[in-house]
Amino acid sequence: KNEVEQSPQNLTAQEGEFITINCSYSVGISALHWLQQHPGGGIVSLFMLSSGKKKHGRLIATINIQEKHSSLHITASHPRDSAVYICAASGGYQKVTFGTGTKLQVIP
Amino acid sequence: DVKVTQSSRYLVKRTGEKVFLECVQDMDHENMFWYRQDPGLGLRLIYFSYDVKMKEKGDIPEGYSVSREKKERFSLILESASTNQTSMYLCASSSDSHSNQPQHFGDGTRLSIL
């Protein structure tokens, strides 16, 4: 069983829809990361959080430490949001465990 | 902005060849990492380095070695390439081993071993 589980694996949405991607982890963490990978490979860090909630533009990330669960929300989704979203749990000293990713496609 | 540059986006090599993948970062980061990414498996750590000439094995080091002679450059070496090393390889760097700083990734090298 993967230490970091994401759901769903694949997601197709209509432009404008509200999107939620979920991440559950079984390891002890000091921080939870959300990453975005566009076709072609490059990975960009979206959020790093250890408690509560963070917002950047249309993206919101939340974490519940007690339940070992995090969510990434995208409001008013747009085709340019189409990418793979990866959840990663870091346990200190740069030990990072990655989820397998959620492939999002937003259709115009 | 941090820039992590991988020397090739696409690379095709033959079984048995010695393959070098190069990675350079321009932000004086202490830590550098090599991952491979395969469908359904996510990113897996091959090796990392926390200082010049220092290296530590990750989760899947077999068949690979690394070199860090200068702080900005971290090389991944496939000593004798095999077809099961066909994958996407991603290099990353970060600034501080104790404070969970985000890792900054390169664009990846898609390596095919024929």
Short mmCIF file of C-alpha atoms in Angstrom, two decimals:
data_model
loop_
_atom_site.label_atom_id
_atom_site.label_comp_id
_atom_site.label_asym_id
_atom_site.label_seq_id
_atom_site.Cartn_x
_atom_site.Cartn_y
_atom_site.Cartn_z
CA LYS A 1 0.00 0.00 0.00
CA ASN A 2 1.34 3.41 -0.99
CA GLU A 3 2.11 5.69 1.94
CA VAL A 4 0.53 8.58 0.03
CA GLU A 5 -2.74 7.91 -1.77
CA GLN A 6 -4.46 10.30 -4.15
CA SER A 7 -7.96 10.25 -5.55
CA PRO A 8 -9.22 10.31 -8.15
CA GLN A 9 -6.49 9.05 -10.48
CA ASN A 10 -8.15 10.71 -13.46
CA LEU A 11 -10.59 13.60 -13.56
CA THR A 12 -12.38 15.28 -16.44
CA ALA A 13 -14.22 18.52 -15.79
CA GLN A 14 -16.07 21.16 -17.78
CA GLU A 15 -14.58 24.63 -17.82
CA GLY A 16 -15.87 26.62 -14.85
CA GLU A 17 -16.44 23.64 -12.57
CA PHE A 18 -15.16 23.46 -8.98
CA ILE A 19 -12.58 20.69 -8.66
CA THR A 20 -11.35 18.78 -5.63
CA ILE A 21 -8.40 16.40 -5.51
CA ASN A 22 -7.83 14.40 -2.34
CA CYS A 23 -4.68 13.11 -0.67
CA SER A 24 -4.39 10.73 2.30
CA TYR A 25 -1.12 9.81 3.90
CA SER A 26 -0.11 7.20 6.43
CA VAL A 27 3.34 8.52 7.33
CA GLY A 28 4.22 11.12 9.92
CA ILE A 29 4.88 14.38 8.17
CA SER A 30 6.34 17.78 8.81
CA ALA A 31 4.87 19.27 5.62
CA LEU A 32 2.54 18.37 2.77
CA HIS A 33 3.27 19.56 -0.76
CA TRP A 34 1.07 19.97 -3.81
CA LEU A 35 2.88 19.95 -7.14
CA GLN A 36 1.74 20.52 -10.72
CA GLN A 37 3.21 18.74 -13.73
CA HIS A 38 2.29 19.89 -17.24
CA PRO A 39 2.64 17.68 -20.32
CA GLY A 40 6.30 17.70 -21.25
CA GLY A 41 7.47 16.98 -17.72
CA GLY A 42 8.39 20.06 -15.69
CA ILE A 43 7.13 20.06 -12.08
CA VAL A 44 6.17 23.22 -10.22
CA SER A 45 5.57 23.51 -6.49
CA LEU A 46 2.10 24.96 -5.80
CA PHE A 47 1.81 24.77 -2.02
CA MET A 48 3.68 23.61 1.05
CA LEU A 49 1.55 23.42 4.18
CA SER A 50 1.73 21.94 7.65
CA SER A 51 -1.63 23.13 9.00
CA GLY A 52 -4.82 24.90 8.01
CA LYS A 53 -5.34 26.35 4.59
CA LYS A 54 -3.46 28.27 1.88
CA LYS A 55 -4.82 30.12 -1.13
CA HIS A 56 -3.15 31.28 -4.31
CA GLY A 57 -5.40 32.73 -6.97
CA ARG A 58 -7.99 30.10 -7.86
CA LEU A 59 -6.16 27.34 -5.99
CA ILE A 60 -6.83 26.43 -2.37
CA ALA A 61 -5.06 23.74 -0.35
CA THR A 62 -6.23 22.45 3.01
CA ILE A 63 -4.82 19.94 5.45
CA ASN A 64 -6.29 18.09 8.43
CA ILE A 65 -3.38 16.75 10.47
CA GLN A 66 -5.55 14.60 12.77
CA GLU A 67 -7.21 12.85 9.83
CA LYS A 68 -3.97 12.77 7.76
CA HIS A 69 -5.81 14.20 4.79
CA SER A 70 -5.27 17.10 2.42
CA SER A 71 -7.33 18.51 -0.44
CA LEU A 72 -6.51 20.71 -3.41
CA HIS A 73 -9.40 22.75 -4.76
CA ILE A 74 -9.54 24.63 -8.05
CA THR A 75 -12.31 27.19 -8.43
CA ALA A 76 -13.63 28.28 -11.84
CA SER A 77 -11.50 25.69 -13.62
CA HIS A 78 -9.94 26.53 -16.98
CA PRO A 79 -8.41 24.38 -19.73
CA ARG A 80 -4.95 25.71 -18.79
CA ASP A 81 -5.40 23.95 -15.42
CA SER A 82 -5.11 20.62 -17.28
CA ALA A 83 -2.10 18.89 -15.75
CA VAL A 84 -1.09 16.14 -13.35
CA TYR A 85 -1.38 17.19 -9.71
CA ILE A 86 0.91 15.41 -7.27
CA CYS A 87 0.65 15.27 -3.51
CA ALA A 88 3.89 14.71 -1.58
CA ALA A 89 4.54 14.21 2.14
CA SER A 90 7.84 15.29 3.62
CA GLY A 91 9.04 13.86 6.90
CA GLY A 92 12.06 15.99 7.55
CA TYR A 93 15.63 15.81 6.26
CA GLN A 94 14.19 16.00 2.75
CA LYS A 95 12.61 12.53 2.96
CA VAL A 96 9.68 12.99 0.58
CA THR A 97 7.06 10.41 -0.38
CA PHE A 98 5.10 11.14 -3.54
CA GLY A 99 1.61 10.13 -4.56
CA THR A 100 1.07 8.74 -8.05
CA GLY A 101 -0.72 11.86 -9.23
CA THR A 102 -4.16 12.92 -10.43
CA LYS A 103 -4.48 13.63 -14.14
CA LEU A 104 -6.89 16.51 -14.66
CA GLN A 105 -8.39 17.47 -17.98
CA VAL A 106 -10.57 20.56 -18.20
CA ILE A 107 -12.71 20.70 -21.32
CA PRO A 108 -13.78 24.04 -22.83
CA ASP B 1 13.67 32.36 -9.66
CA VAL B 2 15.49 29.09 -9.11
CA LYS B 3 16.56 27.45 -12.30
CA VAL B 4 17.29 23.74 -12.48
CA THR B 5 18.56 22.75 -15.90
CA GLN B 6 18.80 19.20 -17.20
CA SER B 7 21.10 18.72 -20.14
CA SER B 8 18.71 16.84 -22.42
CA ARG B 9 14.92 16.66 -22.78
CA TYR B 10 15.03 13.45 -24.81
CA LEU B 11 17.76 10.85 -25.03
CA VAL B 12 17.97 7.51 -26.84
CA LYS B 13 20.73 5.06 -25.95
CA ARG B 14 21.50 1.38 -26.51
CA THR B 15 21.64 -1.46 -24.02
CA GLY B 16 25.03 -1.68 -22.36
CA GLU B 17 26.03 1.92 -23.00
CA LYS B 18 27.25 4.16 -20.18
CA VAL B 19 24.82 7.07 -19.91
CA PHE B 20 25.36 10.42 -18.23
CA LEU B 21 22.48 12.70 -17.22
CA GLU B 22 23.55 16.16 -16.10
CA CYS B 23 21.78 18.62 -13.84
CA VAL B 24 22.80 22.17 -12.94
CA GLN B 25 21.15 24.56 -10.46
CA ASP B 26 21.88 28.26 -10.16
CA MET B 27 20.76 29.05 -6.59
CA ASP B 28 23.62 27.70 -4.49
CA HIS B 29 21.38 24.96 -3.06
CA GLU B 30 22.97 22.40 -0.76
CA ASN B 31 20.65 19.53 -1.65
CA MET B 32 20.22 17.90 -5.02
CA PHE B 33 18.13 14.88 -5.99
CA TRP B 34 17.61 12.44 -8.84
CA TYR B 35 14.21 10.80 -9.29
CA ARG B 36 12.70 8.55 -11.89
CA GLN B 37 9.03 8.73 -12.75
CA ASP B 38 7.10 5.79 -14.16
CA PRO B 39 3.37 5.48 -14.88
CA GLY B 40 1.42 4.35 -11.85
CA LEU B 41 4.45 4.53 -9.55
CA GLY B 42 4.98 8.22 -8.97
CA LEU B 43 8.39 9.73 -8.37
CA ARG B 44 10.96 7.46 -6.78
CA LEU B 45 14.23 8.69 -5.32
CA ILE B 46 17.39 7.24 -6.85
CA TYR B 47 20.11 9.23 -5.07
CA PHE B 48 20.49 12.52 -3.31
CA SER B 49 23.36 14.71 -2.25
CA TYR B 50 23.47 17.20 0.61
CA ASP B 51 26.91 18.61 -0.12
CA VAL B 52 29.78 18.47 -2.58
CA LYS B 53 31.19 14.95 -2.84
CA MET B 54 28.49 13.66 -0.47
CA LYS B 55 25.82 11.25 -1.67
CA GLU B 56 23.21 8.97 -0.20
CA LYS B 57 21.23 6.16 -1.73
CA GLY B 58 17.54 6.66 -2.22
CA ASP B 59 14.89 4.00 -2.65
CA ILE B 60 16.06 2.55 -5.98
CA PRO B 61 19.84 3.07 -6.41
CA GLU B 62 20.62 -0.24 -8.13
CA GLY B 63 22.16 0.23 -11.56
CA TYR B 64 22.90 3.91 -10.97
CA SER B 65 25.71 6.01 -9.56
CA VAL B 66 26.07 9.76 -9.04
CA SER B 67 28.75 12.41 -8.95
CA ARG B 68 28.80 15.80 -7.26
CA GLU B 69 32.17 17.45 -7.80
CA LYS B 70 30.79 20.99 -7.72
CA LYS B 71 27.92 22.39 -5.68
CA GLU B 72 25.86 23.41 -8.71
CA ARG B 73 26.15 20.16 -10.67
CA PHE B 74 24.79 16.69 -9.92
CA SER B 75 25.27 13.92 -12.45
CA LEU B 76 23.42 10.63 -12.71
CA ILE B 77 25.29 7.76 -14.33
CA LEU B 78 23.84 4.56 -15.74
CA GLU B 79 26.90 2.31 -15.71
CA SER B 80 25.51 -0.20 -18.23
CA ALA B 81 22.09 0.86 -19.48
CA SER B 82 19.30 -1.68 -19.57
CA THR B 83 15.82 -1.53 -21.09
CA ASN B 84 14.19 -1.38 -17.63
CA GLN B 85 15.89 1.97 -17.12
CA THR B 86 13.72 3.53 -19.81
CA SER B 87 11.94 6.25 -17.87
CA MET B 88 11.50 9.95 -17.19
CA TYR B 89 14.34 11.25 -15.01
CA LEU B 90 13.85 14.37 -12.91
CA CYS B 91 16.47 16.36 -11.06
CA ALA B 92 15.58 18.64 -8.14
CA SER B 93 17.34 20.94 -5.68
CA SER B 94 16.49 22.54 -2.35
CA SER B 95 18.15 24.89 0.06
CA ASP B 96 18.05 23.46 3.57
CA SER B 97 17.99 19.88 4.77
CA HIS B 98 16.25 20.65 8.06
CA SER B 99 13.42 22.97 7.20
CA ASN B 100 11.30 21.26 4.56
CA GLN B 101 12.02 23.77 1.86
CA PRO B 102 10.22 22.94 -1.39
CA GLN B 103 12.21 21.15 -4.02
CA HIS B 104 12.70 22.87 -7.36
CA PHE B 105 12.54 20.56 -10.35
CA GLY B 106 14.10 20.53 -13.77
CA ASP B 107 12.04 19.84 -16.91
CA GLY B 108 13.00 16.17 -16.97
CA THR B 109 14.88 13.90 -19.35
CA ARG B 110 12.88 11.23 -21.15
CA LEU B 111 15.37 8.41 -21.61
CA SER B 112 14.77 5.46 -23.91
CA ILE B 113 17.08 2.45 -23.82
CA LEU B 114 16.83 0.28 -26.94
#
